[in-house]
Every structure is written in C-alpha cells, then in structure tokens.
Coordinates of C-alpha atoms in Angstrom, one line a residue:
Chain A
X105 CA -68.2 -79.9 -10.0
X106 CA -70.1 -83.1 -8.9
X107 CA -73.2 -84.7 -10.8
X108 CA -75.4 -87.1 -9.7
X109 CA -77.8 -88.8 -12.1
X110 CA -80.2 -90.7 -10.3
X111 CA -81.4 -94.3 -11.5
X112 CA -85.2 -95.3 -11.3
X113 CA -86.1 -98.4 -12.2
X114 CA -87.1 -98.2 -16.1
X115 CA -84.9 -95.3 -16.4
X116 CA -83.0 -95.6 -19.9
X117 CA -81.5 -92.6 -20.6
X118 CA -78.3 -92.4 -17.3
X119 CA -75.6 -93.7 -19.0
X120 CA -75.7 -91.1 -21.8
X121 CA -75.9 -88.0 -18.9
X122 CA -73.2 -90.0 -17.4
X123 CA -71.1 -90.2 -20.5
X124 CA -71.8 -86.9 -21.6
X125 CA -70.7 -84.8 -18.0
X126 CA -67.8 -87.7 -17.5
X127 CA -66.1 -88.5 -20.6
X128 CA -67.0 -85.5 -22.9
X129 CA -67.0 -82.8 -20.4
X130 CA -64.5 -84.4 -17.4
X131 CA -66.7 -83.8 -14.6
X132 CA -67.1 -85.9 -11.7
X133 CA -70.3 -87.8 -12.0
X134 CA -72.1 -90.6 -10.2
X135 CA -75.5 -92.7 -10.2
X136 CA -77.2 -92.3 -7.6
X137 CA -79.9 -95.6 -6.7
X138 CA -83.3 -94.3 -6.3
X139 CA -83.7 -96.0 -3.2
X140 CA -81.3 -94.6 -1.1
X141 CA -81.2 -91.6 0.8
X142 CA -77.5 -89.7 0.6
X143 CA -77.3 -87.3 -2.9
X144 CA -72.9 -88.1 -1.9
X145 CA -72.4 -84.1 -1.9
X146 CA -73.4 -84.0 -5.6
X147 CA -73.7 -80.4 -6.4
X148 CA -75.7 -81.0 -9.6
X149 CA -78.2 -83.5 -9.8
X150 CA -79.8 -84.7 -13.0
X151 CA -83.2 -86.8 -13.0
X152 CA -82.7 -88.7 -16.7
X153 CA -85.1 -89.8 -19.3
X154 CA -86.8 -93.6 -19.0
X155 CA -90.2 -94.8 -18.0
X156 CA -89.6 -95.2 -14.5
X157 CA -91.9 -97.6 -12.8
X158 CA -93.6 -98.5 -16.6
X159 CA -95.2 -95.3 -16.7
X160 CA -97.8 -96.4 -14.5
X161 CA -100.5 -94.4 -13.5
X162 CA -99.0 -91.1 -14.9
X163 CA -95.6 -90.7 -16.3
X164 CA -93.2 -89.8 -13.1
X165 CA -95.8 -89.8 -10.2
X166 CA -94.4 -93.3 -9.0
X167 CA -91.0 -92.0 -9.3
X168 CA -91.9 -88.7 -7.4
X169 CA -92.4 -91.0 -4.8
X170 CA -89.2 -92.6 -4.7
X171 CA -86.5 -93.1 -1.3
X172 CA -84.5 -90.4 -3.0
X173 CA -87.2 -87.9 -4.0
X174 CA -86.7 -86.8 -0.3
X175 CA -83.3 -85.8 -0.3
X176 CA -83.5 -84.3 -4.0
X177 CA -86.9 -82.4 -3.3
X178 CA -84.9 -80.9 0.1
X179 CA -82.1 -80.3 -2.0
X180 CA -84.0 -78.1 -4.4
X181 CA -85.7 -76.4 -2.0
X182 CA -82.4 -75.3 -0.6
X183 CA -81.7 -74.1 -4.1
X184 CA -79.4 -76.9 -5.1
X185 CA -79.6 -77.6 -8.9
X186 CA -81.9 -80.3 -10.3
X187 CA -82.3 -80.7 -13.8
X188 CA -84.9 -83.1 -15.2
X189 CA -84.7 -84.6 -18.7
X190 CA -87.9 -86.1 -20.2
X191 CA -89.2 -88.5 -17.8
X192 CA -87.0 -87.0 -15.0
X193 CA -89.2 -83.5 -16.5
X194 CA -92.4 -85.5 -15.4
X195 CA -91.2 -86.0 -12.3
X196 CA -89.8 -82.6 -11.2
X197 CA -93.7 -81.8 -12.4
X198 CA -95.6 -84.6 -10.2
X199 CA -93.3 -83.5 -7.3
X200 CA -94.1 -79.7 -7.8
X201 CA -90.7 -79.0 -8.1
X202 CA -91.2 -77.0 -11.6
X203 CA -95.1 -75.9 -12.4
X204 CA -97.4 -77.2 -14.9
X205 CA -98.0 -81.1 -16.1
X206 CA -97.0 -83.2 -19.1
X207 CA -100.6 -85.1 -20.6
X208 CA -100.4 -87.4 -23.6
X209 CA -99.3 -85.6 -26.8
X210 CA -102.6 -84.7 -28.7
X211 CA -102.3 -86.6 -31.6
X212 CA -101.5 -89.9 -29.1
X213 CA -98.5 -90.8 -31.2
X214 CA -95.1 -91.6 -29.5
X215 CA -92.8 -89.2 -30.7
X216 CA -89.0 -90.3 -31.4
X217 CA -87.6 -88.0 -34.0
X218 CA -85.6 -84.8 -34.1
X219 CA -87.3 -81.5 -33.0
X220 CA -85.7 -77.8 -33.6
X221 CA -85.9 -75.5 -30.0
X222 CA -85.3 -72.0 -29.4
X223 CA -84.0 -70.6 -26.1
X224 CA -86.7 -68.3 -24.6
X225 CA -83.8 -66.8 -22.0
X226 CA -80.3 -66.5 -21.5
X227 CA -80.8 -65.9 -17.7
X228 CA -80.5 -69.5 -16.5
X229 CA -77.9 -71.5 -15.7
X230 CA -79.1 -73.9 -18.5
X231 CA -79.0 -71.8 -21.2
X232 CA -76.7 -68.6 -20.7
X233 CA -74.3 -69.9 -23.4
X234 CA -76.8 -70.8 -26.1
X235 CA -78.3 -67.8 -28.7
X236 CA -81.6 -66.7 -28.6
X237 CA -81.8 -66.5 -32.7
X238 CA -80.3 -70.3 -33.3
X239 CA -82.7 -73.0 -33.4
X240 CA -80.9 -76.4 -31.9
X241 CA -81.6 -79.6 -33.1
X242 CA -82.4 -82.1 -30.5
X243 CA -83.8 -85.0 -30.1
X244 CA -87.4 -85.9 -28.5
X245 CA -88.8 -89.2 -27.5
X246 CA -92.2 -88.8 -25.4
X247 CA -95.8 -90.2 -25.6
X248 CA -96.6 -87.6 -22.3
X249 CA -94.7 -84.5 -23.6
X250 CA -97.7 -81.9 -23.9
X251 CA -96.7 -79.6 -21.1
X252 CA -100.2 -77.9 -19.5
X253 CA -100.4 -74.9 -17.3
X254 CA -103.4 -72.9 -16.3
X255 CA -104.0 -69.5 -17.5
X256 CA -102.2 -67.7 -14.3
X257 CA -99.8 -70.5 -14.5
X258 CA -98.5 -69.2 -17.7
X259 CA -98.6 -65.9 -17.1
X260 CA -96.4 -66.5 -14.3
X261 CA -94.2 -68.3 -16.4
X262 CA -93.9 -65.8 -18.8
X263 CA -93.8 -62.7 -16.4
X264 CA -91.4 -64.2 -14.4
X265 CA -89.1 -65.0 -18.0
X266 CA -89.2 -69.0 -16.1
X267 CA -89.9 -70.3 -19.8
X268 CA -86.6 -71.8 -21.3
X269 CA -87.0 -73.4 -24.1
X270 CA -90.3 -73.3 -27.0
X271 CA -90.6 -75.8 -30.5
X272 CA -89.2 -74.2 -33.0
X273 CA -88.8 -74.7 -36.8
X274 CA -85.8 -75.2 -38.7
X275 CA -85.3 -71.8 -39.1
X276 CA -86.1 -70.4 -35.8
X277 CA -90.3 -70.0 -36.3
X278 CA -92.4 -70.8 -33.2
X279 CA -95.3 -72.0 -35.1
X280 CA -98.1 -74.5 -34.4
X281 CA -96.5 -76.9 -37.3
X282 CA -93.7 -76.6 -35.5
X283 CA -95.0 -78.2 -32.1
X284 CA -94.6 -81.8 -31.8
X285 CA -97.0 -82.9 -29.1
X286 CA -99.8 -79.7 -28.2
X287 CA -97.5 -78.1 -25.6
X288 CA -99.2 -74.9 -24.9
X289 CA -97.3 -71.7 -26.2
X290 CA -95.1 -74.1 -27.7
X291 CA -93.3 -75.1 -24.3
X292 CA -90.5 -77.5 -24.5
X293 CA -88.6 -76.6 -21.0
X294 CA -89.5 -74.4 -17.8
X295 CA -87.6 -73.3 -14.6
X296 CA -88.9 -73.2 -11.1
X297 CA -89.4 -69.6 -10.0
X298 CA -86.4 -69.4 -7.9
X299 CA -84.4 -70.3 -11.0
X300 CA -82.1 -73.4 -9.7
X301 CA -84.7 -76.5 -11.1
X302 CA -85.3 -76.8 -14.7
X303 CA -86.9 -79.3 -16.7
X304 CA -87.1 -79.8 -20.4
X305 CA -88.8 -82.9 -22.5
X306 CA -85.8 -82.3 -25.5
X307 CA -82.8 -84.9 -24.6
X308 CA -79.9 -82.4 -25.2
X309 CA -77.3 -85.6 -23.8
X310 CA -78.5 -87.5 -27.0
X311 CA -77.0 -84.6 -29.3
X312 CA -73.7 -83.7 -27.3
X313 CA -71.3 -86.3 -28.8
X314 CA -68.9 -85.4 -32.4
X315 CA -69.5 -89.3 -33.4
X316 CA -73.3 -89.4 -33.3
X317 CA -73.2 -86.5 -35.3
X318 CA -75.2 -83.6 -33.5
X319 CA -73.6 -81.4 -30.7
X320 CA -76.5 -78.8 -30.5
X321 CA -77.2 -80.1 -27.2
X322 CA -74.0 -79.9 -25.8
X323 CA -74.0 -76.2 -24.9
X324 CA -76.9 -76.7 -22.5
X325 CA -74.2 -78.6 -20.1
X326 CA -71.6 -76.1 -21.0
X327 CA -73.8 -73.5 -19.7
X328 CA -73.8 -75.3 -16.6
X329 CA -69.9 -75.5 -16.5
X330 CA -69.3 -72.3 -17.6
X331 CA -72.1 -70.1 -14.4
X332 CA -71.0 -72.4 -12.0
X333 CA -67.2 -72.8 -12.6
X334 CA -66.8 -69.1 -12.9
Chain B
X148 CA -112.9 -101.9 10.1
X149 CA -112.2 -102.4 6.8
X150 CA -113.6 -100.3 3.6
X151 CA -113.5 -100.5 -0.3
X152 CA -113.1 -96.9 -2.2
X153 CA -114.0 -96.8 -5.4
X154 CA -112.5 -93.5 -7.3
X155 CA -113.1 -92.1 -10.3
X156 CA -110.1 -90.0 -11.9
X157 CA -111.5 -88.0 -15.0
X158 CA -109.1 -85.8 -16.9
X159 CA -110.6 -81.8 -16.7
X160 CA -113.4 -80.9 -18.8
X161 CA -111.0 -78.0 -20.5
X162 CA -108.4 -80.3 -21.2
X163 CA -108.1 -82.5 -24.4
X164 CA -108.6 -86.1 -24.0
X165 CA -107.1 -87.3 -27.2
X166 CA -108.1 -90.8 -25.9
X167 CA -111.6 -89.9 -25.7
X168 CA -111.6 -87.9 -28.9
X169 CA -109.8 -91.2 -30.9
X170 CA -112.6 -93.0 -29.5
X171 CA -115.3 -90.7 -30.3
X172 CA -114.1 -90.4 -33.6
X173 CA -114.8 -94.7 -34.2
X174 CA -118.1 -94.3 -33.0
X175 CA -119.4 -93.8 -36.7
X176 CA -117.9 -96.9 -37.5
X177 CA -120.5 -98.5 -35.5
X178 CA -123.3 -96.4 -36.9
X179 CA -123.4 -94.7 -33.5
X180 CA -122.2 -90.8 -34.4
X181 CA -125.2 -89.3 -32.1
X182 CA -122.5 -90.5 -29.2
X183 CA -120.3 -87.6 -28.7
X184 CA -117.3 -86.4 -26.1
X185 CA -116.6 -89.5 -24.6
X186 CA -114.1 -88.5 -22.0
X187 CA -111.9 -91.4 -20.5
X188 CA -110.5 -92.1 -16.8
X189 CA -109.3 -94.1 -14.5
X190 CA -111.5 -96.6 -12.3
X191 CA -109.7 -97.6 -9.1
X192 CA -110.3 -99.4 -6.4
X193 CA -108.5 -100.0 -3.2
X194 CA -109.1 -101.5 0.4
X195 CA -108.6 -100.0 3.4
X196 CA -108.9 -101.0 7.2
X197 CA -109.2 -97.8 9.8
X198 CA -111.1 -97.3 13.0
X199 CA -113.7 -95.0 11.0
X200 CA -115.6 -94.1 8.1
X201 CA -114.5 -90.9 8.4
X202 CA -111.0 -91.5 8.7
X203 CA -111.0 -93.5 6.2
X204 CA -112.6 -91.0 4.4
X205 CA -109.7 -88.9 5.1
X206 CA -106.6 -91.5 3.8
X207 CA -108.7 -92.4 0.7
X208 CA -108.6 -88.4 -0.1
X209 CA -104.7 -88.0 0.4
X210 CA -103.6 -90.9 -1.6
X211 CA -106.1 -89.1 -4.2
X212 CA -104.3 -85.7 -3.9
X213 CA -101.3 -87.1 -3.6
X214 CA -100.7 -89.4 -5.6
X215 CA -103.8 -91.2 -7.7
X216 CA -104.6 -87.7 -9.1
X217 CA -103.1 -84.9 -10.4
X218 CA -104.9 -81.5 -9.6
X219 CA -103.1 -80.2 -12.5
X220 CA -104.7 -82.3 -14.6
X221 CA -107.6 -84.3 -13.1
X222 CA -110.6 -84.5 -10.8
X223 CA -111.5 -87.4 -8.6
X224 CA -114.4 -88.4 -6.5
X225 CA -114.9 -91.5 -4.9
X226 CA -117.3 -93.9 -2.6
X227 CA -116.7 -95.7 0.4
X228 CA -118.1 -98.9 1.4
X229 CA -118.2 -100.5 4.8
X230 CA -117.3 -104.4 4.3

C-alpha cells in the first residue's frame, strides 16, 4: 500500500507519518509538495499536523486552498482515503471534506500534553483494530481543537455512527473533566458520511514508536493495514 | 472601476468567543463591569477593480463564502465603496 503525506508550508508533523508508515510499519510512503498537482497513485493520503500558512485567518483554510487540495478533494470524492491529523483535521474541515469546524479551545490555552481517547466505532477503517473499552493515550497539541457542529450536524454524526473517537479519562470516562479544549460531546475525531475520510485532532504517529515510549497510537495505522491489506 | 469592501467577520452569537469572554472578564479592571459580551472579529478590507458595483458585489461575497468566512462558524457582512 502507497501513502502520501502531503507537505504545506508550516507543516511540522510529516516526517513522523513518514517514519511511522515507512520505517515502523514498511509501507511505501512519499511527501507529496503542496503545490503540485499528481497524488503519484498514492492509495492512502495523509494531511499531517503543522500550522500551515501560520494559521492565518483560520487554522487550515489557506491550506484548503492549496495546488494539491484539488487532486486530494477529487480523490476523496472518489472514495480514496484521506486521513487528516490535527492541522491536516482543520483542513479536511475548511474543505468540507469531514463536517463540523475546529474554533479556539475554550479556555484559549494551547494545549501540548497527553490526552486519553476512546474509540466510539470499530466500523472504520481507522479504528477496526482498536477496543471500544481501552482508553489510548495520545498526544494532543492544538490552540484550534474545539470541534463544533450544529444540532442536526451531530445528530447526523451520531445516527450515522460517523463519530470515531471522544476524550476520555484514564480509565475510559467521557466526562467534561476529561475534555481538553470544549469539543462538543467530547469529539476528538469524525468520519465523512461515506466512511473513506476521517479526521482526528489526537497525533496517534507521535505514540507509535517502542523508543518514545507510547505505542497506543500505533493500532490506528494498523487498522489501516490490516482492512485494506486483507 | 475599482472598489474597497470592507467586511466584518463575527463569530455566531451561539458560539463561545473565549476571546471576547477573556476580554470581558478585564473590563472590571478598568472599573468598567457595566460593559458586557464583547464579541470579537475580524475587520478586513480588500480592493477590487470590476466593470460594476454589482459584480463586484458578487466576488466580494464568494471570497466571503469561500474563504474569508466560515458558515460553520461565522457571519459576514460588508460595504462597498466606489473609488
């Protein structure tokens, strides 16, 4: 399976999706510039954490913009998987490629720490490996991370089980102490209706490697390997 | 011809503007508590040269919906001027 992790400028988190899906997992994986216009028959494509273009004007509506956006927004509509991480979340959000928006967390802080999730679904191609009773520690790092969706949004969301991924406590309670940043319902990651684009603020490729000491993000790209290779 | 818009982007009244609310909450350190929900946006303004106002009109309102704004999130109204 091919990857493709697209580079904006101010994006800060490729290498480690790189490093993750290339030298952890083995899979084939290139950056892709985010000004030109050919995906190279990726199969996978990954929009990565940063702060592309500064953040400016809203987190990821620069970058929504961007040469590539074309080919990756035609891609998804043809039901080729796009997974956004963080900023690449925001973007996938500006571009209307998941539903909902990421404001400024509610207390304003930035947050950079480690946050506990629990899977909502195990029919996704991002989390069908992972337990629905295990909370996974992952790290977050967002000042725009308060997901937002109207009140047919959400029920949308949750009738249509598009909801991957809500804050969790240590031990598994989906709490309003457990939120980090106002996230409605708790909200950490969502999937587009047709189920092939997902986003999710969490940075699972930041807890995937034996030598940084957390791998509870790892099965999150295992999942991946595992629908797609079968 | 050419035109100045000047647009107003206001976050939506039932979302929380933890800006505004930070900045609501100093006003009693100025002895000025009676000033309450202060809401903060974005003041932008941009030229633009097209054959009419009304077309204009219509470019000033895409780049709004498209890009300066997000529907999701925030409203937007602007003015046109003639220059």
């Amino acid at each position: 399976m091919k990857f493709g992790v697209v580079v904006f400028p101010g994006s800060n988190c490729d290498q480690d999706s790189v490093d993750v899906l290339g030298n952890i997992l083995g899979q084939e994986v290139v950056k892709l510039w985010h000004k030109d216009h050919d995906l190279q028959q990726c199969d996978f494509i990954i929009l990565p954490g940063g702060f592309s273009f500064g953040d400016y004007l809203r987190s990821g509506a620069i970058a929504r913009f961007s040469p590539i956006m074309q080919e990756v927004i035609q891609f998804a509509n043809k039901g080729g998987y796009v997974m956004g991480i963080c900023n690449g979340f925001q973007i996938l959000a500006e571009a209307g490629l998941v539903p909902g928006a990421l404001l400024h967390n509610d207390h304003r802080k930035f947050n950079c720490k480690n946050i506990f999730l629990k899977p909502q679904t195990l029919d996704s191609l991002v989390t069908n490996q992972l337990g629905l009773n295990k909370a996974l520690k992952i790290p977050v790092a967002h000042g725009e991370g308060n997901y937002f969706a109207d009140a047919d949004t959400l029920k949308m969301l949750n009738d249509q089980d598009q909801i991957l991924f809500k804050y969790c406590d240590e031990a598994g309670n989906i709490s309003l102490e457990s939120n980090p940043n106002g996230s409605i319902q708790n909200i950490a990651g969502v999937c587009n209706k047709q189920r092939n684009v997902f986003g999710l603020m969490p940075h699972p490729e930041r807890a995937a490697d034996s030598l940084l000491g957390n791998q509870d993000g790892l099965g999150i790209f295992e999942s991946i390997l595992k629908t797609v290779d079968a | 011809m050419k035109f100045i818009a000047e647009i107003n982007v206001m976050p939506l009244k039932e979302i929380l503007d933890p800006q505004g609310k930070a900045v609501t909450g100093s006003m009693k350190n100025l002895d000025l508590a009676e000033i309450q929900n202060i809401r903060i946006g974005k003041h932008i303004t941009l030229e633009i040269d097209a054959d009419t106002e009304e077309i204009a009109r219509q470019k000033v309102d895409t780049a709004c919906k498209k890009l300066l704004a997000n529907l999701i999130m925030e409203s937007y109204e602007f003015e046109l001027t003639a220059v």
